[in-house]
Amino acid sequence: MSKLCEGRVVIVTGAGRGIGREYALMLAAHGAKVVVNDLGGALDGVGADATPAQQVVNGIRAAGGEAVVDGNDVSDWNGAKALIGKAVESFGRLDVLVNNAGILRDRMITNMEEAEWDAVMKVHLKGTFAPTRHAAAYWREESKRLGAPLDARVINTSSVSGIYGNIGQANYGSAKAGIATFTIIASRELRRYGVTVNAIAPVANTRLTENLREYTEEEKRRRDPRWIAPVVTWLASAESSGVSGRVIESGNGIMAVAEGWHRGPTVDQMEDPAAIGPVLIDLIERARKNAGINGADLD
Ligand SMILES: NC(=O)c1ccc[n+]([C@@H]2O[C@H](COP(=O)([O-])OP(=O)(O)OC[C@H]3O[C@@H](n4cnc5c(N)ncnc54)[C@H](O)[C@@H]3O)[C@@H](O)[C@H]2O)c1
């Protein structure tokens, strides 16, 4: 097997379970030294337990790989800083940050509580921004010190819930759409330091999703979280240096590039609100419709 990530130092957040665990195992199998971060909380983010992350580290070491555990909360400013520091202290450098940690607090808007909105925003949006911010500052200094661009990566986690819009997930979907846009902006800002920034929109059966409905055996096979790890392993490697600012759907039988917002039919700006109706309706009729939740059907 050719090893795609030999010697690269990778942080995977939320790697104690589910999709992140598969990333950590495959990255280590491809020669990466992995910081396995996980707060180990419950599905809704409450509590902490270092055991799942430690088990992943034990598994990597038993297979001959290198890994350390980290129990910081990625959405805590100083915790995120300490996480980036952990990679540098443990392995001397940082090449790849995979922002994967996440929670769910699903509710229809009519019933959603402030705390449910805030918790999801904090873990997903701030939990992506804060580690990226501290990693970016580290990479800026490294590229100055070396006098050359690096070959570093940020790999974020969006969702079809965010980019296409899923009922019952206004908090989660808004955060995931924010992460998709954050990915584009960060890719533009960090290009000068040799850092690419992409996002995955995964689909897999994990504790986040396995109880949403009954799945057939074929669906369970297609929705095994191990299917997402190959694309993340490739993105983490030096081979992906030409790819940045993209959201890539992965899992449930497909790999696809999600295409972002584009300006559709356009007219000159108008002053009279009474004249806008027919003009705007004509623009909307000529515009491409929004995608449905499967990315293809049109609303
Ligand atoms: N499973 C899916 O179909 C699916 C679909 C779209 C997006 N996602 C996203 O993929 C990512 C992984 O989800 P999963 O399905 O593997 O879920 P999971 O619950 O199995 O794993 C998420 C992990 O993140 C950890 N975590 C939560 N908050 C944290 C924090 N503040 N700091 C550090 N760790 C924290 C949890 O302890 C957990 O181990 C999430 O961002 C999720 O939103 C999953």
XYZ file of N, CA, C and O and ligand atoms in Angstrom, residues 13-20 37-41 43 45 72-75 100-103 123-124 157-160 172 176 201-209 223, ligand 1:
208
model
N -10.413 16.498 15.162
C -11.273 16.812 16.305
C -12.488 15.884 16.294
O -12.939 15.440 15.241
N -12.988 15.580 17.488
C -14.138 14.673 17.593
C -13.818 13.292 17.051
O -14.656 12.647 16.418
N -12.584 12.826 17.301
C -12.116 11.570 16.682
C -12.298 10.351 17.582
O -11.816 9.271 17.270
N -13.021 10.506 18.674
C -13.238 9.366 19.562
C -14.279 8.398 19.033
O -14.336 7.240 19.448
N -15.117 8.881 18.131
C -16.238 8.065 17.622
C -16.482 8.362 16.153
O -15.932 9.286 15.593
N -17.404 7.578 15.597
C -18.034 7.894 14.313
C -17.067 8.162 13.182
O -16.077 7.447 12.985
N -17.353 9.219 12.450
C -16.595 9.540 11.242
C -15.150 9.923 11.594
O -14.196 9.497 10.934
N -14.981 10.721 12.644
C -13.643 11.177 13.035
C -12.723 10.033 13.428
O -11.516 10.058 13.148
N -8.362 14.147 19.096
C -9.097 15.021 20.029
C -10.522 14.536 20.194
O -11.176 14.189 19.215
N -10.990 14.521 21.428
C -12.425 14.314 21.673
C -12.749 14.693 23.108
O -12.074 14.263 24.038
N -13.782 15.482 23.222
C -14.268 15.856 24.551
C -14.995 14.683 25.185
O -15.062 14.564 26.409
N -15.570 13.825 24.329
C -16.242 12.626 24.832
C -17.581 12.893 25.483
O -18.013 12.119 26.337
N -18.266 13.964 25.076
C -19.570 14.275 25.657
C -20.677 13.400 25.089
O -20.461 12.567 24.205
N -24.418 12.891 23.063
C -24.833 13.298 21.721
C -25.173 14.791 21.646
O -24.901 15.462 20.663
N -23.845 17.059 23.479
C -22.699 17.869 23.875
C -22.487 17.958 25.374
O -21.519 18.564 25.829
N -9.388 18.461 24.834
C -9.888 19.841 24.857
C -11.224 19.991 24.152
O -11.526 19.288 23.196
N -11.986 20.968 24.646
C -13.224 21.384 23.985
C -12.821 22.299 22.829
O -12.243 23.368 23.049
N -13.134 21.896 21.583
C -12.681 22.679 20.425
C -13.347 24.054 20.351
O -12.845 24.950 19.676
N -14.474 24.213 21.041
C -15.187 25.489 20.959
C -14.760 26.451 22.075
O -15.326 27.529 22.214
N -13.837 18.229 12.789
C -14.912 17.252 12.600
C -15.890 17.195 13.771
O -17.021 16.729 13.607
N -15.482 17.672 14.949
C -16.325 17.521 16.160
C -17.705 18.132 15.934
O -17.839 19.161 15.276
N -18.725 17.482 16.486
C -20.069 18.029 16.293
C -21.084 17.453 17.259
O -20.874 16.396 17.848
N -22.188 18.185 17.421
C -23.314 17.734 18.240
C -24.615 18.044 17.503
O -24.616 18.781 16.518
N -20.391 24.782 19.211
C -19.552 23.612 18.895
C -19.167 23.609 17.410
O -18.003 23.368 17.071
N -20.127 23.874 16.532
C -19.809 23.760 15.103
C -19.054 24.982 14.568
O -17.973 24.836 13.997
N -15.969 20.344 8.323
C -17.118 19.446 8.147
C -18.400 20.256 8.015
O -18.862 20.871 8.975
N -18.932 20.259 6.817
C -20.237 20.873 6.571
C -21.274 19.748 6.581
O -21.066 18.705 7.200
N -22.387 19.940 5.907
C -23.426 18.911 5.866
C -24.427 19.253 4.771
O -24.675 20.442 4.507
N -25.046 18.233 4.188
C -26.141 18.511 3.245
C -27.268 19.260 3.958
O -28.003 20.021 3.337
N -28.420 23.575 13.435
C -27.332 22.768 12.867
C -27.054 23.148 11.401
O -25.909 23.344 10.995
N -23.752 24.684 9.720
C -23.037 23.945 8.671
C -22.915 24.757 7.379
O -21.923 24.624 6.649
N -18.954 17.227 3.230
C -20.358 17.082 3.650
C -20.616 15.576 3.679
O -20.903 14.959 2.653
N -20.453 14.960 4.855
C -20.512 13.500 4.924
C -21.934 12.971 5.124
O -22.810 13.700 5.591
N -22.116 11.719 4.778
C -23.332 10.999 5.199
C -22.875 9.646 5.716
O -22.155 8.923 5.026
N -23.245 9.312 6.952
C -22.847 8.031 7.532
C -23.756 7.707 8.701
O -24.313 8.612 9.316
N -23.875 6.445 8.992
C -24.585 6.060 10.210
C -23.628 6.071 11.389
O -22.675 5.298 11.446
N -23.877 7.017 12.296
C -23.118 7.119 13.543
C -24.161 7.336 14.629
O -25.354 7.388 14.347
N -23.716 7.577 15.840
C -24.720 7.804 16.891
C -25.528 9.071 16.605
O -26.616 9.242 17.118
N -24.953 9.958 15.744
C -25.659 11.187 15.384
C -26.900 10.881 14.542
O -27.875 11.611 14.575
N -26.842 9.815 13.745
C -27.880 9.581 12.735
C -28.543 8.210 12.805
O -29.586 8.014 12.187
N -23.731 3.438 4.206
C -23.625 4.497 5.210
C -22.623 4.177 6.307
O -22.631 4.807 7.356
N -23.254 11.212 10.455
C -23.712 11.916 9.440
O -24.477 11.454 8.563
C -23.265 13.342 9.283
C -23.844 14.091 8.256
C -23.428 15.397 8.072
C -22.436 15.926 8.884
N -21.915 15.186 9.902
C -20.883 15.798 10.731
O -19.773 14.933 10.837
C -19.083 15.198 12.054
C -18.875 13.906 12.827
O -20.138 13.405 13.222
P -20.439 11.878 13.583
O -21.645 11.502 12.807
O -19.204 11.070 13.457
O -20.894 12.050 15.123
P -20.390 11.381 16.501
O -21.294 11.886 17.575
O -20.247 9.906 16.312
O -18.935 12.013 16.688
C -18.734 13.367 17.001
C -17.667 13.458 18.081
O -17.412 14.846 18.375
C -17.124 14.943 19.760
N -17.350 16.317 20.232
C -18.540 16.957 20.355
N -18.355 18.204 20.821
C -17.008 18.364 20.987
C -16.206 19.449 21.435
N -16.738 20.619 21.810
N -14.852 19.282 21.472
C -14.292 18.093 21.100
N -15.022 17.037 20.683
C -16.363 17.162 20.623
C -18.093 13.953 20.413
O -17.635 13.562 21.710
C -18.091 12.799 19.408
O -17.185 11.771 19.753
C -19.934 16.242 12.795
O -19.422 17.542 12.530
C -21.284 16.082 12.152
O -22.094 17.235 12.289
C -22.307 13.898 10.120
